[in-house]
XYZ file of C-alpha atoms in Angstrom:
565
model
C -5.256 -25.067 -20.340
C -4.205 -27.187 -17.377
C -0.120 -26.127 -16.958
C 0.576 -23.100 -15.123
C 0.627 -19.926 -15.966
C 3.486 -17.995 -14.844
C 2.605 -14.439 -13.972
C 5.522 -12.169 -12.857
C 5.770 -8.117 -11.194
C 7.981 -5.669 -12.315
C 6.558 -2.629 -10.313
C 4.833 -2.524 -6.701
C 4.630 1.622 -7.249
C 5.544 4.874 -9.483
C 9.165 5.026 -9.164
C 9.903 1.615 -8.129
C 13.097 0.294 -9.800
C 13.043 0.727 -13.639
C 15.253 -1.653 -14.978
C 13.151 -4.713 -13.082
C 11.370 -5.229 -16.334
C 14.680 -6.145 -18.191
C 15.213 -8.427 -15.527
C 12.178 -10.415 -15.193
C 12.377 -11.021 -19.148
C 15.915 -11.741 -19.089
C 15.906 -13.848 -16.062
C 13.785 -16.843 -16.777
C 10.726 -17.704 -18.286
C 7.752 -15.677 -17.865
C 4.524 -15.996 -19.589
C 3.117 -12.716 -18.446
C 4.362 -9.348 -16.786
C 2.526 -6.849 -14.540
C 3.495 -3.744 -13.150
C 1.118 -1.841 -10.521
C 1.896 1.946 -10.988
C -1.074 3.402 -8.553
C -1.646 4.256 -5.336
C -3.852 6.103 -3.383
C -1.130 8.654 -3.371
C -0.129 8.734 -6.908
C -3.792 8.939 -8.271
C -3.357 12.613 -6.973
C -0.355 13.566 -8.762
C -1.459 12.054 -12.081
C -4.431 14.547 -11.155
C -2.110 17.203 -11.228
C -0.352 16.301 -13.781
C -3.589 16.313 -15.842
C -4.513 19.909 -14.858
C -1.146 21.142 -16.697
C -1.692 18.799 -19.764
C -4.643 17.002 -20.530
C -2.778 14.668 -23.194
C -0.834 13.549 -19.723
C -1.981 11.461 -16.510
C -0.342 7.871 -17.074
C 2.914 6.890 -15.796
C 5.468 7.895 -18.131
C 7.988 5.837 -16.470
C 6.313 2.996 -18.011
C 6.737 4.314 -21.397
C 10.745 4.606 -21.082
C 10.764 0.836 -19.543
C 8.521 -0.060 -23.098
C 11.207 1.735 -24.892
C 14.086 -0.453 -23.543
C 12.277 -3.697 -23.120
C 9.508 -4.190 -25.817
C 11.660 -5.916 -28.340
C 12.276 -8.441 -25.890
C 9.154 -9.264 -24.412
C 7.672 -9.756 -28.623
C 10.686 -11.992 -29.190
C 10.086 -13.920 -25.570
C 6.146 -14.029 -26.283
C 5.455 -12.370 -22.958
C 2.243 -10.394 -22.574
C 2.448 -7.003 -20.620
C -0.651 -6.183 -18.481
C -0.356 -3.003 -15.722
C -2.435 -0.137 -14.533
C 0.098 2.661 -15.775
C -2.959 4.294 -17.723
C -3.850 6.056 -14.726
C -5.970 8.689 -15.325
C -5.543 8.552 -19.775
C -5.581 4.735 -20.209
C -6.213 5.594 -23.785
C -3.894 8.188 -23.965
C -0.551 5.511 -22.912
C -1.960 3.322 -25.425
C -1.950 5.669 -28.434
C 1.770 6.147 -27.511
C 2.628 2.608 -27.014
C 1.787 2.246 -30.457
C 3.778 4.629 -31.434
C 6.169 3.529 -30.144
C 6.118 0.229 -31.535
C 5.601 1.421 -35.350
C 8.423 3.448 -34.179
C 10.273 0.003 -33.387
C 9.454 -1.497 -36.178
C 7.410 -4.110 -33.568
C 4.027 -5.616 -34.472
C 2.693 -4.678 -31.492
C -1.394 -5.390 -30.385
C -2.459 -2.355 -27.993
C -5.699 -3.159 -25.680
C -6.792 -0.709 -23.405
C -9.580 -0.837 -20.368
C -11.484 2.559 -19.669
C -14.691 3.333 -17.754
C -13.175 3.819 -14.216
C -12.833 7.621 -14.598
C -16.261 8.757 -12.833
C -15.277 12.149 -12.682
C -17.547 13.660 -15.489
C -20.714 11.507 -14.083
C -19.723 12.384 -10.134
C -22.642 14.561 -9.870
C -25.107 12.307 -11.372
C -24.127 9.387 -9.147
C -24.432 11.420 -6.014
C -20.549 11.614 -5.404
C -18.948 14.618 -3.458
C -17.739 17.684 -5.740
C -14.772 19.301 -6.015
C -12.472 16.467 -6.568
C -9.154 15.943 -9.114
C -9.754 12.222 -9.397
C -12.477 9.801 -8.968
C -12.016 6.330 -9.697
C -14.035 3.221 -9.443
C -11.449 0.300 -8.976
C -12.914 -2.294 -11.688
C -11.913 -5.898 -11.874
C -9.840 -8.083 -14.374
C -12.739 -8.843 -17.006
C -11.936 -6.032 -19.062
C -8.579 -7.257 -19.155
C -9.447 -10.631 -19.869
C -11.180 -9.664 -23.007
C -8.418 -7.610 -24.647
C -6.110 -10.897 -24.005
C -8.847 -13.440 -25.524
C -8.554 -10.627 -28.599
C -5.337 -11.086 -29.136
C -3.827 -8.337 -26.768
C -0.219 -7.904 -26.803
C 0.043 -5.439 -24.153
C -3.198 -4.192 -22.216
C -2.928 -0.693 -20.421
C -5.659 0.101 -17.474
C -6.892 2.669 -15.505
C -7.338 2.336 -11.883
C -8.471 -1.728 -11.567
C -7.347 -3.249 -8.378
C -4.372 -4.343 -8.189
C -4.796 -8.131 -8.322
C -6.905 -7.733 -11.384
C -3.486 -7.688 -13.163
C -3.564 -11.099 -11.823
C -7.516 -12.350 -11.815
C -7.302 -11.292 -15.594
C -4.671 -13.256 -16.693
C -5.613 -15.767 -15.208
C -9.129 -15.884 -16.335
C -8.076 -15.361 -19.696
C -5.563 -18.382 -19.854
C -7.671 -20.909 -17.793
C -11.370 -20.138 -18.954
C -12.899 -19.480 -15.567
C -16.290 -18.091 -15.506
C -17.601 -15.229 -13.259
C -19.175 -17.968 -10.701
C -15.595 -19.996 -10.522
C -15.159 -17.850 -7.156
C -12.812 -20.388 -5.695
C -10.697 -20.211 -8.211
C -10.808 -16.471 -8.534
C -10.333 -16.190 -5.350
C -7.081 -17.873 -5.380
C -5.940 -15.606 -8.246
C -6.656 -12.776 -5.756
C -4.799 -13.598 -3.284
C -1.332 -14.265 -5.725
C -2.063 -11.087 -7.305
C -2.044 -9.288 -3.406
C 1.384 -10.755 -3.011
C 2.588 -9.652 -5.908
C 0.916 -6.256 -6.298
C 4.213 -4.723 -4.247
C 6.557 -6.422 -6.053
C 9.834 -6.897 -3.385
C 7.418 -6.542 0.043
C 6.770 -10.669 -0.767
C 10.691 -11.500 -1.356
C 12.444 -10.116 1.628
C 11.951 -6.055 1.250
C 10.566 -4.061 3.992
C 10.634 -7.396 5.884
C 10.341 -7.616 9.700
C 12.945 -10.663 9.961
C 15.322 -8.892 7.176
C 18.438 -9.952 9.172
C 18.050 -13.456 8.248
C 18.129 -13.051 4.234
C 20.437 -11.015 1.882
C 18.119 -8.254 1.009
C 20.018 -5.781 -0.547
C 18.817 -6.388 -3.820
C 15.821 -8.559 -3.241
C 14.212 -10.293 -6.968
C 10.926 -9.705 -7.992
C 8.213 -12.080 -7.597
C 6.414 -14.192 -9.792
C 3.467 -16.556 -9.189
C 2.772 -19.696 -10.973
C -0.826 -20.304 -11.365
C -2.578 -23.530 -11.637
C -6.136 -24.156 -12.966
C -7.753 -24.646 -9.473
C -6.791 -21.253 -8.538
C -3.796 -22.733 -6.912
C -0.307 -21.108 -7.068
C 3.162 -20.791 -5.883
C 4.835 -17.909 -5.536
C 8.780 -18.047 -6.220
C 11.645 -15.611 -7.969
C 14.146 -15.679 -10.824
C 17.036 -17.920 -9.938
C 19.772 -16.371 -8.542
C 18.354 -13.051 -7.722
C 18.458 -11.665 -4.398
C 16.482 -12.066 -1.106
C 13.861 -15.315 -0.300
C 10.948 -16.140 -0.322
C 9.490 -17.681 2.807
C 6.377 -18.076 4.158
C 6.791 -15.484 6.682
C 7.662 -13.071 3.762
C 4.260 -13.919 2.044
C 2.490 -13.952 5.345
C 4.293 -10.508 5.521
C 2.493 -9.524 2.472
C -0.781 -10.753 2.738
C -1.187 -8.958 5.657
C -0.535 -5.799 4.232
C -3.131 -3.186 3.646
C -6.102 -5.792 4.373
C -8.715 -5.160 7.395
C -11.412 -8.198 7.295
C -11.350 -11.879 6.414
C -13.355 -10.648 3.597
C -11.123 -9.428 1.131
C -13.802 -7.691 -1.209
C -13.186 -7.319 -4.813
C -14.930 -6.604 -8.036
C -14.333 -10.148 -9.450
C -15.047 -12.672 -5.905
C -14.597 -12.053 -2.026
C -11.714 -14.045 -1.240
C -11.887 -15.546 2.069
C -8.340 -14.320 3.801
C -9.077 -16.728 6.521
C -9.248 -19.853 4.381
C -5.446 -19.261 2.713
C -2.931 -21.730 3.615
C 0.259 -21.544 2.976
C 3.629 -24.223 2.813
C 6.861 -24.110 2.550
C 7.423 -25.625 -1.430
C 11.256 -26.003 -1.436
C 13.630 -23.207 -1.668
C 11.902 -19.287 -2.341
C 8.945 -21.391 -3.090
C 5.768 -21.168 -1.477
C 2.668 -22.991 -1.757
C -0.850 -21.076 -1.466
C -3.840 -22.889 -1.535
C -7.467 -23.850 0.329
C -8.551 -20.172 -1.181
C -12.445 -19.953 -0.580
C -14.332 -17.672 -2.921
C -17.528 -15.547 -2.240
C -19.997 -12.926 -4.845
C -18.868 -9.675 -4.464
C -20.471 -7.135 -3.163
C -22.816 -5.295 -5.654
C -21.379 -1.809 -4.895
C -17.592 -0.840 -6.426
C -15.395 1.112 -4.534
C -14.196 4.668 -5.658
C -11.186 6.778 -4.873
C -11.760 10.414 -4.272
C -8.590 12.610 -4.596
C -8.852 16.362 -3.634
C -6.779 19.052 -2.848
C -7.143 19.864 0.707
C -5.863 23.053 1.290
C -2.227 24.274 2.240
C 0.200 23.084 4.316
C 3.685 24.459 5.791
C 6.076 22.842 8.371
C 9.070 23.831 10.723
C 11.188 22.116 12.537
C 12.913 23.778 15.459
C 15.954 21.887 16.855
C 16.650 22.408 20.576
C 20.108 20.792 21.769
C 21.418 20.065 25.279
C 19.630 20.682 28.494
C 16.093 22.223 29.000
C 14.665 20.702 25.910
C 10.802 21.332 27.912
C 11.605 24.655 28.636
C 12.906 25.638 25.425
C 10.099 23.846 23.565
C 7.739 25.814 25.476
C 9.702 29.412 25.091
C 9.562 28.708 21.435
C 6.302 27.536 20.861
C 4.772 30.610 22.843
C 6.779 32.952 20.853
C 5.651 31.782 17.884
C 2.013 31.436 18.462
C 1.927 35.161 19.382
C 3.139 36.147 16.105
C 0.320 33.934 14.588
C -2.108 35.621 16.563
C -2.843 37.923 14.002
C -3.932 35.041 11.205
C -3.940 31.853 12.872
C -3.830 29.319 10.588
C -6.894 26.837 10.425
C -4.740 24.160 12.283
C -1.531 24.331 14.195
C 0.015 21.349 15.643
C 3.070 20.939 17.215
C 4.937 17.355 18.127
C 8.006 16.975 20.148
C 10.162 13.891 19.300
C 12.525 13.347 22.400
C 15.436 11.897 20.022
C 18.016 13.061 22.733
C 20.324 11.639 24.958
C 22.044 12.687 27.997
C 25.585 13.165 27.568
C 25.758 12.782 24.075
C 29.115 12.116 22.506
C 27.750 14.150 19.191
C 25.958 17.184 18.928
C 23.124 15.295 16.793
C 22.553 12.751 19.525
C 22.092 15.813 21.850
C 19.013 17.253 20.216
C 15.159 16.714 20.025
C 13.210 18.202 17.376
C 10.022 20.464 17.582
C 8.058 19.913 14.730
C 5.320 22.917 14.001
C 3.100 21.311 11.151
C -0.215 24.195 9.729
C -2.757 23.779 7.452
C -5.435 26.375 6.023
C -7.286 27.122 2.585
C -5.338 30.516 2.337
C -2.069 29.873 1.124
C -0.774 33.690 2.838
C -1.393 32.053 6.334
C 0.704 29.235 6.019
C 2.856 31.003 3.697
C 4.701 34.082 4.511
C 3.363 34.593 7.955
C 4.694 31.160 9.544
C 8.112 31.391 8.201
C 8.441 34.665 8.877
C 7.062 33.886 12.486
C 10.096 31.453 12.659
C 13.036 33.306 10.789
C 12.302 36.422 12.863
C 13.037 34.171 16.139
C 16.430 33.439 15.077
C 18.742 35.966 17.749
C 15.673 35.945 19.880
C 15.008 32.633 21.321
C 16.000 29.911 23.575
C 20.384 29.289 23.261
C 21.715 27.095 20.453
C 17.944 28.323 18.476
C 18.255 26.518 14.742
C 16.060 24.976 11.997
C 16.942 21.641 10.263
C 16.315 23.427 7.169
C 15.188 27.050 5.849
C 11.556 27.275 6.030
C 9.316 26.724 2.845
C 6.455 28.287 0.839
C 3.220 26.908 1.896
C 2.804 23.696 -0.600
C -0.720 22.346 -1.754
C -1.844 18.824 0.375
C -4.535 16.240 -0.379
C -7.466 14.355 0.766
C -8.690 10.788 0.129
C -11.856 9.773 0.031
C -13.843 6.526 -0.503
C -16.841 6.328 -1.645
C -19.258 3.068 -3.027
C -21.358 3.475 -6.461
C -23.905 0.525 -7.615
C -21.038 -1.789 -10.137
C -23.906 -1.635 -12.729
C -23.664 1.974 -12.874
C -19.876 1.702 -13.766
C -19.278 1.823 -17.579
C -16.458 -0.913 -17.587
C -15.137 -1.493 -21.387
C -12.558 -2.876 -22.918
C -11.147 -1.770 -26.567
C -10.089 -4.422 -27.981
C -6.578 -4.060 -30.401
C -8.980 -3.478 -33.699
C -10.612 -0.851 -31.983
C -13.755 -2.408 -31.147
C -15.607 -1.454 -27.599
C -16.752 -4.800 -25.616
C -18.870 -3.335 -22.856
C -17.835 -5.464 -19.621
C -21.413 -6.112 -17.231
C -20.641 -6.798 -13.565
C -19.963 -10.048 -11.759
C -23.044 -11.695 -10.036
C -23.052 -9.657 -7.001
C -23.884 -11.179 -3.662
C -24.831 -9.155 -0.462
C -23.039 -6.454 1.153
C -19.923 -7.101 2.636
C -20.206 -8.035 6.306
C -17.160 -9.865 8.424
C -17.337 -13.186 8.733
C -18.318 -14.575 12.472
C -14.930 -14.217 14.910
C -13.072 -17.836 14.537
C -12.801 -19.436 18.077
C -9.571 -18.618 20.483
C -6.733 -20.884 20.736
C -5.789 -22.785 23.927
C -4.563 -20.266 26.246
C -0.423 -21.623 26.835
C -0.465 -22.778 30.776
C 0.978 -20.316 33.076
C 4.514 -19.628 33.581
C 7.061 -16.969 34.354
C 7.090 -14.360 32.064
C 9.711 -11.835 31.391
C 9.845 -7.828 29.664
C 11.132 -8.017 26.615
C 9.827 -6.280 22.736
C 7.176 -7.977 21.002
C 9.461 -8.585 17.911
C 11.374 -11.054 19.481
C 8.547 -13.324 19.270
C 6.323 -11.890 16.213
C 7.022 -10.254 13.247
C 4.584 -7.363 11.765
C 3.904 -5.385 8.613
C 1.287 -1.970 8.379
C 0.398 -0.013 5.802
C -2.605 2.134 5.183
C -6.007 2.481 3.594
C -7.283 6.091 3.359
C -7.133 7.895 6.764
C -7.342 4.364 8.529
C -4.117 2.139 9.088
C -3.476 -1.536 9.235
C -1.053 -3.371 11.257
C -0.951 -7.481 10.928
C 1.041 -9.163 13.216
C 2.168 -13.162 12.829
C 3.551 -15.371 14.679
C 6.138 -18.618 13.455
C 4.967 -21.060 16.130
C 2.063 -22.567 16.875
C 2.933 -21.785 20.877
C 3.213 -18.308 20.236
C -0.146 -18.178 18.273
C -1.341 -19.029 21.381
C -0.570 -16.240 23.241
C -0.657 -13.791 20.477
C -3.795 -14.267 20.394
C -5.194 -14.261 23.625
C -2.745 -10.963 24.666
C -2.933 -8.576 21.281
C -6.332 -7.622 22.028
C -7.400 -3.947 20.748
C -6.591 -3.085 24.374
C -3.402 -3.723 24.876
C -2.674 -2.142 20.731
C -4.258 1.193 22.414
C -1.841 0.639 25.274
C 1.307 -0.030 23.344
C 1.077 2.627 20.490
C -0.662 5.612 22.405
C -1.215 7.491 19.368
C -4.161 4.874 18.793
C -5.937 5.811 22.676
C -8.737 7.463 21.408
C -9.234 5.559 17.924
C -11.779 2.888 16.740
C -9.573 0.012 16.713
C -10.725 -3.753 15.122
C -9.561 -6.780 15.397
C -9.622 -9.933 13.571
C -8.180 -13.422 13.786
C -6.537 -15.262 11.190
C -6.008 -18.674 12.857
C -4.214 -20.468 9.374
C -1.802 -17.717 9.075
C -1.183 -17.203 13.275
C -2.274 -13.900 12.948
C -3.882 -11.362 13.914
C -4.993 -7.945 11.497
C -6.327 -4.694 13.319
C -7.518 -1.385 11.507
C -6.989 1.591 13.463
C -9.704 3.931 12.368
C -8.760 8.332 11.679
C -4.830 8.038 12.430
C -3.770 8.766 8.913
C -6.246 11.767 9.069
C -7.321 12.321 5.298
C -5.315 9.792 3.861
C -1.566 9.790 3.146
C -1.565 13.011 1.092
C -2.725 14.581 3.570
C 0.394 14.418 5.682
C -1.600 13.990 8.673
C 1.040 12.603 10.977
C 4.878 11.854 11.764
C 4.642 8.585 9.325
C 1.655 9.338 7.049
C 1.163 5.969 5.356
C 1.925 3.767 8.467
C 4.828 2.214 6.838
C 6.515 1.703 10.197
C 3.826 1.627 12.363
C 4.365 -2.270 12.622
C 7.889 -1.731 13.816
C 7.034 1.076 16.905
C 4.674 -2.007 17.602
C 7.043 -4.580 17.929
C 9.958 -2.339 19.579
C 6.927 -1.818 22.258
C 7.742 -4.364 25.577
C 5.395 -6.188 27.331
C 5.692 -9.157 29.874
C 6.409 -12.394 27.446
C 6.409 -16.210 28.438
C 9.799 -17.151 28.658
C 9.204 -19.920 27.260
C 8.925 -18.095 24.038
C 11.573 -16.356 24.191
């Protein structure tokens, strides 16, 4: 097969917008669709979901956009590939197929199992106590149900570009050692794993595209591993190549972007402008992959409660501090585990509106005993309502204490992993691992730029001169920051050092903070090591996936060559 295959997203997450399946199969041709369901997050609350019914545990959101769009996608001839198993792959594809013999639709049903760890934890020496534990497996499995004849192919937790790799592999006939090629798959599937974050959503230069409404992606893919990434004609938003610089960036730490399938070598992408909301990605190096899998450890941490005190007008200090010492002393008694309190100055002198007058007090406690986070703290509050500093208020009644989790990662041998595939006649095709290569280690620091020559400089924010996009990855978070010009790149990358980050964004002072060049993008990726605490569901701070982390960044201001800006 030598034309290219044109692989398309419907979902970047649970909830995303339902009807975008109808409108990638309605909106030009597509050869096959994907739709990531899971997150780090969402792997919990499929956990939970299991606990009350053990028939549930896959995305059932899925199952209404099958209802609505299956017809169409037999009559178009488009395959349907996504990770909306969850936790009961097997379990979504029993009522797929119900669903078609319910349609009347000759539907083939392929499922891939064998990520679910959790009855085997103990045996392969992972931690107890968890709701989920999930090796992410690679696009073989897939690739087998679709040389069978799959029509639609449900998964567990893979990674997310092995909705991509596997396709791909299928279609082209690539072999375990065509890393390269692989490789390139990866990184088209990591664009369009979040569906509208590579046309023009969550997008640092957003005012220069119509984004209300951005189209999903698709990528066509070419038999060197080779692809270009575009939209449906005449849907909304652009693609650029700062929008899939945007996205590549996200949620990656080293050069080595480690997978079950190949390593792909981040620094060896290049990307080019292919005409309009087309983009060109190719020079993709491939490497073995490591000979360990990565597995995702959900667990429920404890409990959790929250108040936030609002404190208007003048004395906002003083009144914080009244408040705060009031309320510790009723907590005396039971102090929770943890009690942390953040003030967010979002006042202003003078304000013309009572809003724009007021910080907030946020009093955030965790514990295992759900009475002393419960009860106690919001009585604590309430009881302070006629007794406190002037103007005393809540932005919202205080709550029961609510359960919170905790990520974990963890690294099993891949040979230990039972990845299979069951094929649409039922049979079980046991999937072995890819030739592994060494451990992961980053690749050696790429040489520094030419400094620019000195000049007068000027304060200004860094986002007048770099875009930036962050997300996280457990309890660490990632923020990548490009540049447009080669100029810039310059500086960038002799001023961004981990320093100046810690300097910038002070939450980050204490933190193990990395740093690594990506000269053919102009950019430059740092992880910020224990600011997301245990991971998203853990609620650990103000923003608990980073999402906007990338945005404090570039409001920060620093002195700029004005010559750049």
């Amino acid at each position: 097969m030598t034309g290219p295959l044109r692989i398309a997203n419907a979902s970047g997450f649970y909830g995303d917008r339902a009807d975008a399946v109808r409108e990638m199969l309605h909106g030009g041709p597509v050869d096959v669709l994907t739709g990531d369901y899971l997150a780090e997050l969402t792997m919990l609350l499929l956990g939970r979901d299991r606990m009350k019914d053990p028939s549930r545990g896959y995305a059932r959101t899925f199952l209404r956009q099958m209802e609505e769009n299956l017809a169409t996608a037999v009559d178009k001839g488009v395959r349907i590939v996504t990770n909306a198993g969850g936790l009961n792959p097997s379990g979504l594809a029993d009522a797929l197929r119900e669903l078609a013999g319910r349609l009347g639709l000759p539907v083939r049903v392929a499922h891939v199992e064998g990520d679910d760890l959790l009855p085997r934890a103990a045996a392969l020496g992972l931690p107890g106590g968890a709701l989920a534990a999930n090796a992410y497996l690679g696009g073989e499995g897939i690739a087998a149900c679709l040389r069978a004849g799959a029509d639609v192919v449900v998964t567990g937790r893979v990674t997310d570009a092995a909705l991509v790799t596997g396709p791909a592999a299928a279609h082209f006939g690539w072999a375990a050692d065509d890393r390269d090629r692989l490789a390139g798959a990866v990184v088209a599937g990591h664009v369009l794993e979040c569906g509208t974050q590579a046309t023009g959503g969550n997008y640092a230069f957003f005012e220069r595209h119509d984004v209300r409404r951005p189209g999903f992606p698709l990528a066509e893919l070419h038999a060197d591993g080779s692809s270009v990434i575009t939209k449906h004609p005449g849907t909304g938003g652009a693609v650029t190549v700062g929008t899939v610089t945007a996205q590549l960036l996200y949620e990656t730490d080293s050069p080595r972007y480690a997978g079950p399938d190949v390593t792909a070598r981040l620094d060896t992408v290049r990307l080019s402008q292919d005409g309009p909301d087309r983009v060109r990605i190719d020079g993709v190096r491939g490497e073995a992959p490591p000979p360990t899998l990565k597995v995702g450890l959900n667990r429920l941490g404890g409990w959790r409660n929250e108040v936030v005190f609002v404190l208007t007008g003048l004395g906002v200090e003083a009144k914080a501090a009244l408040v705060r010492e009031q309320t510790e002393a009723a907590l005396a008694a039971r102090r929770p585990a943890e009690v942390r309190w953040t003030l967010a100055r979002t006042d202003h002198p003078d304000a013309a509106a009572e809003e724009e007058a007021s910080a907030l007090l946020r009093l955030v406690v965790r514990d295992e005993d759900p009475e002393a986070v419960g009860r106690a703290v919001t009585g604590a509050a309430v009881e302070l309502g006629l007794a406190s500093y002037p103007g005393f208020h809540l932005t919202a009644p205080p709550g029961k204490a609510a359960p919170y989790g905790v990520f974990e990662a963890a690294f099993v041998d891949a040979a230990a992993v039972e990845h299979t595939a069951v094929l649409p006649d039922g049979r079980r095709l046991r999937i072995g691992p890819a030739p592994a290569g060494r451990p992961l280690a980053d690749p050696p620091e790429p040489p520094l730029p030419e400094p620019l020559p000195p000049g007068p400089v000027r304060r200004a924010p860094l986002g007048l001169v770099a875009g930036a996009r962050s997300g996280d990855k457990g309890g660490s978070a990632n923020v990548g920051v490009w540049t447009e010009t080669e100029d810039a790149w310059r500086w960038l990358a002799h001023t961004l050092t981990p320093a100046l980050l810690r300097e910038l964004l002070p939450e980050t002072a204490r933190l193990p903070v990395t740093r690594h060049l990506l000269p053919n993008l102009r950019a430059v990726n740092f992880r910020i090591d224990g600011l997301l605490g245990d991971g998203v569901a853990s609620q650990a701070r103000f923003d608990p996936q980073a999402k906007a982390l990338g945005e404090w960044l570039r409001s920060r201001r620093l002195d700029i060559p004005e010559a750049l800006l």
